[in-house]
C-alpha positions as a LaTeX table, in Angstrom:
\begin{tabular}{lrrr}
\hline
Residue & $x$ (\AA) & $y$ (\AA) & $z$ (\AA) \\
\hline
Met1 & 79.66 & 79.65 & 127.00 \\
Ala2 & 79.74 & 81.76 & 123.87 \\
Lys3 & 76.31 & 80.64 & 122.75 \\
Glu4 & 74.03 & 82.40 & 125.63 \\
Ile5 & 74.83 & 85.81 & 123.96 \\
Leu6 & 72.31 & 84.58 & 120.93 \\
Asn7 & 69.63 & 85.61 & 123.79 \\
Leu8 & 70.82 & 89.03 & 123.53 \\
Lys9 & 68.82 & 91.91 & 121.70 \\
Pro10 & 68.29 & 92.80 & 118.69 \\
Thr11 & 68.40 & 89.11 & 118.04 \\
Ser12 & 70.19 & 89.54 & 114.36 \\
Val13 & 73.16 & 91.34 & 115.44 \\
Trp14 & 73.96 & 89.20 & 118.26 \\
Lys15 & 73.39 & 85.96 & 115.58 \\
Tyr16 & 75.73 & 87.65 & 113.91 \\
Phe17 & 78.04 & 88.33 & 116.07 \\
Tyr18 & 78.32 & 84.96 & 117.06 \\
Asp19 & 78.77 & 83.87 & 113.97 \\
Leu20 & 82.11 & 86.12 & 113.76 \\
Thr21 & 83.35 & 84.71 & 116.96 \\
Gln22 & 83.61 & 81.41 & 115.50 \\
Ile23 & 85.51 & 82.66 & 112.74 \\
Pro24 & 89.47 & 82.86 & 113.25 \\
Arg25 & 90.08 & 86.28 & 111.57 \\
Pro26 & 93.31 & 88.11 & 113.22 \\
Thr27 & 94.84 & 90.77 & 111.39 \\
Phe28 & 96.23 & 89.23 & 107.67 \\
His29 & 94.55 & 85.80 & 108.16 \\
Val30 & 90.87 & 87.15 & 107.22 \\
Glu31 & 89.84 & 83.97 & 104.42 \\
Ala32 & 87.26 & 82.39 & 106.22 \\
Val33 & 85.67 & 85.55 & 107.60 \\
Cys34 & 85.31 & 87.11 & 103.95 \\
Asp35 & 84.27 & 83.45 & 102.02 \\
Tyr36 & 81.76 & 84.06 & 105.41 \\
Leu37 & 80.51 & 87.26 & 104.02 \\
Tyr38 & 80.29 & 86.49 & 100.39 \\
Asn39 & 78.30 & 83.58 & 101.21 \\
Glu40 & 75.58 & 85.19 & 103.49 \\
Gly41 & 75.60 & 87.96 & 100.74 \\
Lys42 & 74.66 & 85.42 & 98.08 \\
Arg43 & 71.68 & 83.73 & 100.67 \\
Leu44 & 70.79 & 86.85 & 101.23 \\
Gly45 & 69.78 & 87.08 & 97.20 \\
Leu46 & 71.76 & 90.57 & 96.94 \\
Glu47 & 74.71 & 91.39 & 94.82 \\
Thr48 & 77.89 & 90.71 & 96.55 \\
Leu49 & 81.40 & 91.40 & 94.92 \\
Arg50 & 84.92 & 90.69 & 95.73 \\
Asp51 & 87.51 & 93.41 & 94.95 \\
Glu52 & 90.96 & 92.31 & 94.04 \\
Thr53 & 92.38 & 93.42 & 97.38 \\
Gly54 & 90.09 & 91.25 & 98.98 \\
Asn55 & 87.47 & 93.34 & 100.39 \\
Ile56 & 84.12 & 92.70 & 100.17 \\
Leu57 & 80.97 & 94.57 & 99.22 \\
Ile58 & 77.08 & 93.84 & 99.86 \\
Arg59 & 74.63 & 95.84 & 97.81 \\
Lys60 & 70.50 & 95.89 & 98.59 \\
Pro61 & 68.42 & 97.51 & 96.63 \\
Ala62 & 66.51 & 100.57 & 97.64 \\
Thr63 & 62.56 & 99.84 & 99.05 \\
Lys64 & 59.77 & 100.68 & 96.35 \\
Gly65 & 59.33 & 104.02 & 95.41 \\
Leu66 & 62.54 & 105.07 & 97.29 \\
Glu67 & 65.39 & 104.85 & 94.67 \\
Asn68 & 66.02 & 108.71 & 94.31 \\
Lys69 & 66.94 & 108.35 & 97.97 \\
Pro70 & 71.09 & 108.96 & 98.99 \\
Ile71 & 73.02 & 105.82 & 98.57 \\
Val72 & 74.03 & 105.04 & 101.99 \\
Thr73 & 77.11 & 102.85 & 102.62 \\
Leu74 & 78.17 & 101.07 & 105.64 \\
Gln75 & 81.38 & 100.11 & 106.41 \\
Ala76 & 83.36 & 98.15 & 109.34 \\
His77 & 86.28 & 96.04 & 109.15 \\
Val78 & 86.41 & 92.44 & 109.62 \\
Asp79 & 89.84 & 91.66 & 110.72 \\
Met80 & 90.22 & 91.64 & 114.79 \\
Val81 & 93.29 & 91.97 & 117.40 \\
Pro82 & 94.69 & 88.75 & 118.55 \\
Gln83 & 96.07 & 89.57 & 122.15 \\
Lys84 & 95.86 & 87.37 & 124.99 \\
Asn85 & 96.74 & 87.05 & 128.41 \\
Asn86 & 100.35 & 84.84 & 129.20 \\
Asp87 & 98.59 & 82.00 & 130.68 \\
Thr88 & 95.84 & 81.85 & 128.74 \\
Asn89 & 96.06 & 78.51 & 125.81 \\
His90 & 94.47 & 80.51 & 122.61 \\
Asp91 & 95.60 & 79.67 & 118.63 \\
Phe92 & 94.11 & 82.90 & 116.86 \\
Leu93 & 94.14 & 81.23 & 113.34 \\
Lys94 & 92.40 & 78.31 & 114.92 \\
Asp95 & 90.48 & 78.79 & 117.74 \\
Pro96 & 86.86 & 80.55 & 118.47 \\
Ile97 & 86.91 & 83.24 & 120.43 \\
Asp98 & 85.02 & 81.98 & 124.16 \\
Ala99 & 82.79 & 84.83 & 124.15 \\
Tyr100 & 80.68 & 85.37 & 127.71 \\
Ile101 & 78.05 & 87.67 & 129.41 \\
Asp102 & 79.19 & 89.27 & 132.71 \\
Gly103 & 76.62 & 91.51 & 133.91 \\
Asp104 & 76.03 & 93.68 & 131.80 \\
Trp105 & 79.08 & 93.61 & 129.21 \\
Val106 & 80.31 & 90.70 & 127.07 \\
Thr107 & 84.08 & 89.83 & 127.41 \\
Ala108 & 86.11 & 86.84 & 126.56 \\
Lys109 & 87.91 & 84.30 & 128.43 \\
Gly110 & 91.50 & 85.73 & 128.22 \\
Thr111 & 91.22 & 87.24 & 124.63 \\
Thr112 & 90.43 & 89.96 & 122.97 \\
Leu113 & 86.52 & 89.70 & 122.35 \\
Gly114 & 86.98 & 91.31 & 118.48 \\
Ala115 & 83.65 & 93.62 & 118.86 \\
Asp116 & 86.25 & 95.83 & 117.57 \\
Asn117 & 85.01 & 95.72 & 114.54 \\
Gly118 & 83.13 & 92.97 & 114.33 \\
Met119 & 80.35 & 94.60 & 116.36 \\
Gly120 & 80.03 & 97.17 & 113.19 \\
Val121 & 80.07 & 93.96 & 110.99 \\
Ala122 & 77.05 & 92.28 & 112.35 \\
Met123 & 75.10 & 95.78 & 112.26 \\
Ala124 & 75.68 & 95.63 & 108.81 \\
Leu125 & 74.68 & 91.91 & 107.97 \\
Ser126 & 71.80 & 92.69 & 109.99 \\
Ile127 & 70.72 & 96.05 & 108.35 \\
Leu128 & 71.32 & 93.88 & 105.33 \\
Ala129 & 69.24 & 91.09 & 106.31 \\
Asp130 & 66.20 & 92.78 & 107.44 \\
Asp131 & 63.22 & 93.17 & 104.69 \\
Ser132 & 60.92 & 95.14 & 107.19 \\
Leu133 & 63.16 & 98.60 & 107.22 \\
Lys134 & 62.03 & 101.32 & 104.75 \\
His135 & 65.41 & 102.54 & 103.11 \\
Gly136 & 67.11 & 103.81 & 99.75 \\
Pro137 & 70.09 & 102.38 & 98.39 \\
Leu138 & 72.07 & 100.68 & 100.29 \\
Glu139 & 75.60 & 98.94 & 100.67 \\
Ala140 & 77.67 & 97.40 & 102.85 \\
Leu141 & 81.76 & 97.73 & 102.38 \\
Phe142 & 83.76 & 95.00 & 104.35 \\
Thr143 & 87.09 & 95.86 & 104.54 \\
Ile144 & 90.26 & 93.59 & 105.17 \\
Asp145 & 93.26 & 94.01 & 107.61 \\
Glu146 & 92.96 & 97.52 & 108.93 \\
Glu147 & 94.66 & 96.76 & 111.80 \\
Val148 & 97.94 & 96.65 & 110.24 \\
Gly149 & 98.41 & 99.31 & 107.99 \\
Met150 & 94.76 & 99.43 & 106.89 \\
Gly151 & 95.17 & 97.27 & 103.87 \\
Gly152 & 91.86 & 96.80 & 102.40 \\
Ala153 & 90.82 & 100.55 & 102.93 \\
Asn154 & 94.35 & 101.11 & 100.76 \\
Gly155 & 93.33 & 98.95 & 98.06 \\
Leu156 & 89.83 & 100.27 & 97.24 \\
Lys157 & 89.75 & 102.01 & 93.74 \\
Pro158 & 87.18 & 104.52 & 92.29 \\
Gly159 & 84.02 & 103.18 & 91.56 \\
Phe160 & 84.38 & 99.66 & 93.46 \\
Ile161 & 81.95 & 102.09 & 95.94 \\
Lys162 & 78.64 & 104.02 & 95.05 \\
Gly163 & 77.63 & 105.88 & 97.93 \\
Asp164 & 76.94 & 109.63 & 98.68 \\
Ile165 & 77.08 & 108.99 & 102.87 \\
Leu166 & 79.59 & 106.34 & 104.81 \\
Met167 & 78.33 & 105.63 & 107.51 \\
Asn168 & 81.70 & 103.86 & 109.84 \\
Leu169 & 80.52 & 101.27 & 112.13 \\
Asp170 & 84.33 & 101.36 & 113.89 \\
Ser171 & 83.86 & 103.91 & 116.55 \\
Glu172 & 83.93 & 102.74 & 120.53 \\
Glu173 & 82.04 & 105.50 & 122.36 \\
Glu174 & 78.91 & 105.70 & 122.77 \\
Gly175 & 77.13 & 109.10 & 122.67 \\
Glu176 & 79.43 & 110.17 & 120.38 \\
Leu177 & 79.35 & 110.90 & 116.68 \\
Phe178 & 82.65 & 111.22 & 115.15 \\
Ile179 & 83.18 & 113.89 & 112.19 \\
Gly180 & 87.33 & 113.30 & 111.90 \\
Cys181 & 90.23 & 111.09 & 112.83 \\
Ala182 & 94.21 & 111.45 & 113.56 \\
Gly183 & 95.91 & 109.86 & 110.48 \\
Gly184 & 99.53 & 107.33 & 111.26 \\
Ile185 & 102.99 & 106.07 & 109.83 \\
Asp186 & 104.65 & 103.23 & 111.26 \\
Val187 & 108.40 & 103.82 & 112.32 \\
Asn188 & 110.20 & 100.68 & 111.98 \\
Val189 & 114.38 & 100.45 & 113.53 \\
Ser190 & 116.27 & 97.57 & 112.39 \\
His191 & 120.06 & 97.00 & 112.86 \\
Asp192 & 122.20 & 94.00 & 112.94 \\
Tyr193 & 124.89 & 93.29 & 115.72 \\
Thr194 & 127.33 & 90.56 & 116.05 \\
Glu195 & 126.73 & 88.51 & 119.32 \\
Glu196 & 129.60 & 88.15 & 121.22 \\
Ser197 & 130.54 & 85.52 & 123.57 \\
Asn198 & 130.13 & 84.99 & 127.50 \\
Lys199 & 133.62 & 85.05 & 129.23 \\
Asn200 & 132.34 & 85.52 & 132.53 \\
Asp201 & 132.57 & 82.47 & 134.30 \\
Asp202 & 131.12 & 83.69 & 137.58 \\
Cys203 & 127.69 & 84.70 & 136.44 \\
Lys204 & 124.11 & 84.26 & 137.04 \\
Gly205 & 121.54 & 83.91 & 133.76 \\
Ile206 & 118.55 & 86.31 & 135.12 \\
Arg207 & 115.32 & 86.89 & 133.07 \\
Ile208 & 113.51 & 90.12 & 134.26 \\
Asp209 & 109.63 & 89.83 & 133.60 \\
Leu210 & 107.14 & 93.04 & 133.45 \\
Lys211 & 103.68 & 91.62 & 133.48 \\
Gly212 & 100.00 & 93.21 & 134.67 \\
Leu213 & 99.72 & 95.84 & 132.72 \\
Lys214 & 96.58 & 97.01 & 131.26 \\
Gly215 & 98.02 & 97.96 & 127.79 \\
Gly216 & 94.77 & 98.83 & 125.14 \\
His217 & 94.31 & 100.34 & 122.12 \\
Ser218 & 97.19 & 103.20 & 121.28 \\
Gly219 & 94.65 & 105.65 & 119.85 \\
Val220 & 91.51 & 105.32 & 121.89 \\
Glu221 & 93.46 & 105.20 & 125.03 \\
Ile222 & 97.14 & 106.69 & 124.75 \\
His223 & 96.05 & 109.60 & 126.76 \\
Leu224 & 94.98 & 107.37 & 130.26 \\
Gly225 & 98.44 & 107.57 & 131.17 \\
Arg226 & 98.98 & 103.88 & 131.34 \\
Gly227 & 102.66 & 102.11 & 131.20 \\
Asn228 & 104.36 & 101.17 & 128.53 \\
Ala229 & 106.13 & 98.04 & 129.08 \\
Asn230 & 108.95 & 98.75 & 126.86 \\
Lys231 & 109.52 & 101.94 & 127.97 \\
Leu232 & 109.26 & 100.84 & 132.08 \\
Leu233 & 111.67 & 97.76 & 131.15 \\
Ala234 & 114.21 & 99.65 & 129.45 \\
Arg235 & 114.27 & 102.26 & 132.49 \\
Leu236 & 115.12 & 99.20 & 134.93 \\
Val237 & 117.40 & 97.70 & 132.47 \\
Lys238 & 119.70 & 100.52 & 132.33 \\
Lys239 & 120.57 & 100.89 & 135.93 \\
Val240 & 120.97 & 97.31 & 135.73 \\
Leu241 & 123.72 & 97.63 & 133.05 \\
Tyr242 & 125.23 & 100.74 & 134.24 \\
Glu243 & 125.40 & 99.75 & 137.93 \\
Leu244 & 125.88 & 96.39 & 138.53 \\
Asn245 & 127.84 & 95.81 & 135.16 \\
Ala246 & 125.57 & 93.18 & 134.24 \\
Arg247 & 125.46 & 92.41 & 130.36 \\
Met248 & 122.07 & 91.98 & 128.57 \\
Ala249 & 121.56 & 88.81 & 125.99 \\
Ser250 & 118.26 & 89.98 & 124.62 \\
Phe251 & 115.41 & 92.23 & 124.78 \\
Glu252 & 111.62 & 91.38 & 124.22 \\
Gly253 & 108.32 & 93.82 & 124.71 \\
Gly254 & 104.99 & 94.03 & 122.61 \\
Asn255 & 103.43 & 92.26 & 119.99 \\
Met256 & 100.98 & 94.38 & 118.16 \\
Arg257 & 102.00 & 98.05 & 116.35 \\
Asn258 & 98.15 & 99.61 & 117.86 \\
Ala259 & 98.41 & 97.88 & 121.13 \\
Ile260 & 99.97 & 99.67 & 123.83 \\
Pro261 & 102.69 & 97.05 & 125.48 \\
Arg262 & 101.59 & 94.66 & 128.42 \\
Glu263 & 104.39 & 92.94 & 129.09 \\
Ala264 & 108.02 & 92.50 & 128.65 \\
Asn265 & 111.10 & 90.91 & 129.51 \\
Ala266 & 115.22 & 90.98 & 129.26 \\
Val267 & 117.42 & 88.26 & 129.87 \\
Leu268 & 121.21 & 89.08 & 131.22 \\
Ser269 & 124.08 & 87.83 & 132.87 \\
Val270 & 124.54 & 89.56 & 136.01 \\
Pro271 & 127.43 & 89.06 & 138.18 \\
Ala272 & 127.27 & 86.60 & 140.98 \\
Asp273 & 127.93 & 88.90 & 143.59 \\
Ser274 & 125.33 & 91.45 & 142.07 \\
Ile275 & 122.58 & 89.42 & 142.26 \\
Gly276 & 121.47 & 90.42 & 145.73 \\
Lys277 & 121.78 & 94.10 & 144.61 \\
Leu278 & 119.68 & 93.28 & 141.52 \\
Asn279 & 116.82 & 91.90 & 143.65 \\
Glu280 & 116.70 & 94.78 & 145.89 \\
Leu281 & 116.54 & 96.68 & 142.27 \\
Val282 & 113.52 & 94.66 & 140.76 \\
Cys283 & 111.77 & 94.95 & 144.41 \\
Glu284 & 112.24 & 98.95 & 144.61 \\
Tyr285 & 111.82 & 99.66 & 140.78 \\
Glu286 & 107.91 & 97.44 & 141.00 \\
Asn287 & 107.30 & 99.17 & 143.99 \\
Leu288 & 108.29 & 102.61 & 142.34 \\
Phe289 & 106.08 & 101.92 & 139.21 \\
Arg290 & 103.28 & 101.19 & 141.52 \\
His291 & 103.64 & 104.30 & 142.98 \\
Glu292 & 103.83 & 106.28 & 139.98 \\
Phe293 & 100.60 & 104.50 & 138.01 \\
Asp294 & 98.54 & 104.37 & 141.46 \\
Gly295 & 95.06 & 104.36 & 140.35 \\
Ile296 & 96.12 & 103.59 & 136.46 \\
Glu297 & 97.86 & 100.44 & 136.69 \\
Asn298 & 96.75 & 97.85 & 139.54 \\
Asn299 & 98.33 & 94.66 & 138.80 \\
Ile300 & 101.87 & 95.46 & 138.16 \\
Ser301 & 104.42 & 92.43 & 138.79 \\
Leu302 & 108.23 & 92.47 & 138.14 \\
Lys303 & 109.88 & 89.57 & 138.98 \\
Ala304 & 113.84 & 87.80 & 138.24 \\
Val305 & 113.55 & 84.81 & 137.40 \\
Glu306 & 116.56 & 82.55 & 137.25 \\
Val307 & 117.47 & 80.81 & 133.99 \\
Asp308 & 120.60 & 79.15 & 132.32 \\
Cys309 & 123.71 & 81.78 & 132.09 \\
Pro310 & 123.95 & 83.34 & 128.25 \\
Ser311 & 126.37 & 81.57 & 126.35 \\
Arg312 & 126.07 & 84.81 & 124.17 \\
Leu313 & 125.83 & 88.78 & 124.73 \\
Ile314 & 124.85 & 91.68 & 122.91 \\
Pro315 & 127.87 & 93.78 & 122.75 \\
Asp316 & 128.02 & 95.75 & 125.92 \\
Glu317 & 128.49 & 99.38 & 124.32 \\
Gln318 & 125.72 & 98.18 & 121.64 \\
Ala319 & 123.69 & 97.16 & 124.30 \\
Lys320 & 123.92 & 100.85 & 126.27 \\
Ala321 & 123.20 & 102.42 & 123.04 \\
Leu322 & 120.22 & 100.75 & 122.70 \\
Ile323 & 118.40 & 100.80 & 126.20 \\
Asn324 & 119.38 & 104.76 & 126.08 \\
Ala325 & 117.38 & 105.29 & 122.77 \\
Leu326 & 114.59 & 103.25 & 124.10 \\
Glu327 & 114.70 & 105.21 & 127.50 \\
Ala328 & 115.28 & 108.45 & 125.72 \\
Val329 & 112.13 & 108.32 & 122.85 \\
Gln330 & 109.38 & 110.12 & 123.09 \\
Asn331 & 106.31 & 108.31 & 123.99 \\
Gly332 & 102.68 & 108.72 & 124.65 \\
Pro333 & 100.88 & 112.46 & 123.96 \\
Ile334 & 102.81 & 114.87 & 122.59 \\
Ser335 & 100.08 & 117.50 & 121.27 \\
Met336 & 96.34 & 118.35 & 121.91 \\
Leu337 & 93.99 & 119.74 & 119.59 \\
Gln338 & 93.22 & 123.52 & 120.37 \\
Ser339 & 89.74 & 122.82 & 118.58 \\
Phe340 & 88.81 & 120.09 & 120.55 \\
Pro341 & 89.59 & 120.37 & 123.78 \\
Gly342 & 91.05 & 116.72 & 125.46 \\
Val343 & 91.47 & 115.28 & 122.34 \\
Val344 & 94.96 & 114.17 & 121.95 \\
Glu345 & 96.47 & 115.68 & 118.42 \\
Ser346 & 99.84 & 113.73 & 118.50 \\
Ser347 & 101.30 & 110.80 & 120.04 \\
Thr348 & 103.72 & 107.96 & 119.75 \\
Asn349 & 103.58 & 104.19 & 120.88 \\
Leu350 & 106.67 & 102.32 & 121.38 \\
Ser351 & 104.57 & 98.98 & 120.43 \\
Ile352 & 107.05 & 96.51 & 119.76 \\
Ala353 & 110.78 & 95.91 & 120.77 \\
Lys354 & 112.48 & 92.57 & 119.68 \\
Ile355 & 116.56 & 92.42 & 120.33 \\
Glu356 & 118.31 & 89.06 & 120.43 \\
Gln357 & 120.38 & 86.94 & 118.25 \\
Gly358 & 122.21 & 89.79 & 116.16 \\
Lys359 & 118.71 & 91.35 & 115.23 \\
Val360 & 116.66 & 94.67 & 116.49 \\
Asp361 & 113.13 & 95.07 & 115.60 \\
Ile362 & 111.72 & 97.75 & 116.66 \\
Gln363 & 108.37 & 99.16 & 116.22 \\
Phe364 & 106.28 & 102.59 & 116.84 \\
Leu365 & 103.11 & 103.83 & 115.65 \\
Val366 & 102.97 & 107.67 & 115.34 \\
Arg367 & 99.31 & 109.16 & 115.23 \\
Ser368 & 98.41 & 112.56 & 114.30 \\
Ser369 & 95.29 & 115.00 & 113.30 \\
Ser370 & 98.33 & 117.06 & 111.56 \\
Asp371 & 100.38 & 115.94 & 108.62 \\
Ser372 & 103.02 & 117.84 & 109.03 \\
Arg373 & 103.29 & 117.10 & 113.12 \\
Lys374 & 103.06 & 113.78 & 112.06 \\
Met375 & 105.96 & 113.68 & 109.95 \\
Trp376 & 107.52 & 115.82 & 112.78 \\
Val377 & 107.42 & 113.05 & 115.65 \\
Ala378 & 108.43 & 110.46 & 113.22 \\
Ser379 & 111.47 & 112.46 & 112.60 \\
Ser380 & 112.31 & 112.80 & 116.24 \\
Val381 & 112.20 & 109.00 & 116.84 \\
Glu382 & 114.29 & 108.48 & 113.88 \\
Ser383 & 116.73 & 110.84 & 114.97 \\
Ala384 & 116.83 & 108.76 & 118.63 \\
Phe385 & 117.56 & 105.72 & 116.63 \\
Leu386 & 119.99 & 107.55 & 113.71 \\
Ala387 & 122.89 & 108.78 & 116.76 \\
Ile388 & 123.70 & 105.02 & 117.83 \\
Gly389 & 123.92 & 103.92 & 113.65 \\
Ala390 & 120.68 & 102.42 & 113.35 \\
Thr391 & 118.28 & 102.15 & 110.08 \\
Val392 & 114.93 & 104.03 & 110.67 \\
Gln393 & 112.68 & 103.20 & 107.85 \\
Phe394 & 108.76 & 105.12 & 107.57 \\
Asp395 & 106.03 & 102.65 & 106.65 \\
Ala396 & 101.76 & 102.88 & 105.96 \\
Ser397 & 101.39 & 106.50 & 106.02 \\
Tyr398 & 98.07 & 107.68 & 105.92 \\
Ser399 & 96.54 & 110.90 & 106.37 \\
Gly400 & 93.94 & 111.91 & 108.75 \\
Trp401 & 90.20 & 112.23 & 108.18 \\
Gln402 & 89.30 & 115.84 & 107.93 \\
Pro403 & 86.20 & 116.88 & 110.29 \\
Asn404 & 83.48 & 118.88 & 108.24 \\
Pro405 & 81.13 & 120.40 & 111.25 \\
Asn406 & 78.23 & 121.62 & 108.52 \\
Ser407 & 78.40 & 117.36 & 107.84 \\
Pro408 & 74.82 & 116.90 & 106.54 \\
Ser409 & 75.15 & 113.31 & 107.73 \\
Leu410 & 76.33 & 114.69 & 111.25 \\
Glu411 & 72.81 & 116.76 & 111.56 \\
Leu412 & 70.95 & 113.55 & 110.69 \\
Leu413 & 72.65 & 111.49 & 113.70 \\
Lys414 & 71.81 & 113.70 & 115.79 \\
Lys415 & 68.17 & 113.98 & 115.09 \\
Ser416 & 67.96 & 110.20 & 115.70 \\
Tyr417 & 70.35 & 109.95 & 118.47 \\
Asn418 & 68.13 & 112.91 & 120.08 \\
Lys419 & 64.83 & 110.43 & 118.97 \\
Ile420 & 66.67 & 107.27 & 121.12 \\
Tyr421 & 68.11 & 108.70 & 124.27 \\
Lys422 & 66.54 & 112.16 & 124.16 \\
Lys423 & 69.56 & 114.17 & 124.58 \\
Asp424 & 72.19 & 115.41 & 122.28 \\
Pro425 & 75.77 & 113.59 & 120.93 \\
Gln426 & 78.96 & 115.01 & 121.42 \\
Ala427 & 80.53 & 115.47 & 117.72 \\
Leu428 & 84.30 & 114.66 & 118.13 \\
Val429 & 87.60 & 114.44 & 116.70 \\
Met430 & 89.09 & 111.16 & 117.58 \\
His431 & 92.74 & 110.10 & 117.96 \\
Ala432 & 92.72 & 106.85 & 116.54 \\
Gly433 & 92.70 & 105.53 & 113.19 \\
Leu434 & 89.71 & 104.68 & 110.98 \\
Glu435 & 89.72 & 104.31 & 107.46 \\
Cys436 & 87.12 & 107.00 & 106.31 \\
Gly437 & 90.47 & 109.37 & 105.64 \\
Ile438 & 91.78 & 106.98 & 103.47 \\
Ile439 & 88.00 & 106.57 & 102.01 \\
Gln440 & 87.86 & 110.33 & 101.56 \\
Gly441 & 90.63 & 109.79 & 98.83 \\
Val442 & 89.09 & 107.32 & 96.85 \\
Met443 & 85.33 & 109.28 & 97.18 \\
Pro444 & 86.02 & 113.08 & 98.17 \\
Asn445 & 82.69 & 113.91 & 97.92 \\
Met446 & 81.36 & 111.55 & 100.46 \\
Asp447 & 79.75 & 112.63 & 103.19 \\
Met448 & 80.97 & 110.53 & 106.13 \\
Ile449 & 80.30 & 109.87 & 110.07 \\
Ser450 & 81.22 & 107.30 & 112.00 \\
Phe451 & 79.90 & 105.85 & 115.60 \\
Gly452 & 79.41 & 102.44 & 117.40 \\
Pro453 & 78.46 & 101.11 & 120.99 \\
Glu454 & 80.46 & 101.18 & 123.83 \\
Ile455 & 83.78 & 98.73 & 123.68 \\
Arg456 & 86.42 & 99.10 & 126.39 \\
His457 & 90.03 & 98.22 & 125.83 \\
Pro458 & 89.69 & 97.46 & 122.73 \\
His459 & 93.19 & 95.41 & 121.36 \\
Ser460 & 93.49 & 93.87 & 124.83 \\
Pro461 & 92.32 & 90.97 & 126.55 \\
Asp462 & 89.91 & 93.15 & 128.79 \\
Glu463 & 87.94 & 94.02 & 126.19 \\
Lys464 & 84.21 & 94.24 & 126.36 \\
Val465 & 81.14 & 95.55 & 125.11 \\
Asp466 & 78.12 & 97.03 & 126.56 \\
Ile467 & 75.01 & 94.93 & 125.76 \\
Ala468 & 72.43 & 97.77 & 126.31 \\
Ser469 & 74.62 & 100.43 & 124.09 \\
Val470 & 74.37 & 97.28 & 121.41 \\
Glu471 & 70.58 & 97.89 & 121.11 \\
Arg472 & 70.23 & 101.52 & 121.45 \\
Thr473 & 73.07 & 102.19 & 118.66 \\
Tyr474 & 71.68 & 99.96 & 116.06 \\
Gln475 & 68.35 & 102.12 & 116.71 \\
Val476 & 69.87 & 105.30 & 115.85 \\
Leu477 & 71.11 & 103.43 & 112.75 \\
Val478 & 68.16 & 102.02 & 111.86 \\
Asp479 & 66.25 & 105.77 & 112.33 \\
Ala480 & 68.91 & 107.35 & 110.03 \\
Ile481 & 68.53 & 104.93 & 107.96 \\
Glu482 & 65.02 & 105.05 & 107.08 \\
Thr483 & 65.02 & 108.71 & 107.78 \\
Ile484 & 67.22 & 109.95 & 104.93 \\
\hline
\end{tabular}
């Protein structure tokens, strides 16, 4: 099915995107796609470099007579978020993405599509391959491991790129030009406990499964009010532990630090005479969650499944402390930007929770356009878990990209956008993290702009890209490059 996208326009962009769908490239497993980019640069006869971090840089000389124009750096990241539906059989380390056309969109069967940021990579390659364009000096920077820690951008050394203007192609909302973004920090909670034997012979093993949430990008879509599976399940489990004298054996939800968790489950030991009440609570909370998220979440499913009664349990006091901390911690938007109404300034996402076999691993991604607020929100998360004796570490902190409303690139892109769309774009700050802030630290004098086609639901199996927006966005990119 994926080959049908080769008939879409612009042909070169979709051809490169198709190639990318055939190469497994989840974060930290990008060797094959980097080899593909390196070989493609060489095939095009262009200077092609790989830095010690693994980033790929391809340089294209200026059209004759335009050598003195500003150097434009096109930039995109090569990795993708590996998310799939529970009933989808897919190995992200081996299998190609099964992309297909669904009306006006391209999406994938049961998995993330990888348009984030494969579409940006494809557009940059198409520019490099097009000898009909009239342009100044060009270079394309393809960074690795952006989705977890922005490793490629953090590994950049001064002098590797030489651009005067950076065009980041990692935005996902057509009609919007981004001139700033939030920074972020990982908050990682760990704790050890000693399991104890389950001494209740009159118990039933129950696994509570929460499924059907939309999930999504914890930056771009954090303001939409979607359910966080870890938060919702902790809410129910707390009631079960306290009211039914149940015990917890494990809790697990989420698998990507930058995705809103869609599914979670907990295994419990429940007194046999409380099973009826448990089933009533599960039904009650399924209806409650559906009511609270009416119009936002359409497929919330909460089920109690009988399993073998667990032989080992989390000590009751520690289980309740952990569940209380999960309940108490802030999640979602925390503050809004005053200068950009409707844009989140600070947020946190309870992305991963894994409590089993004597180990606790809980992960948050905190984002903020303000470094001081970022650390305040991270500290508030830390406080909730220090209070129960857990260990908390901060990691992978990066600063936001500070907006420049007087950016020459912004004015250039506005004019190109107006040519194609016959209207003006919006200039905004993005709550998601972009590599621009990190690159700005390496190249402080580089002017920057970020834009891209319409991509819905990135970081989830519902990810899709609007076909017509790809062509329009590419026309804007071509016009801007030729206008400089």
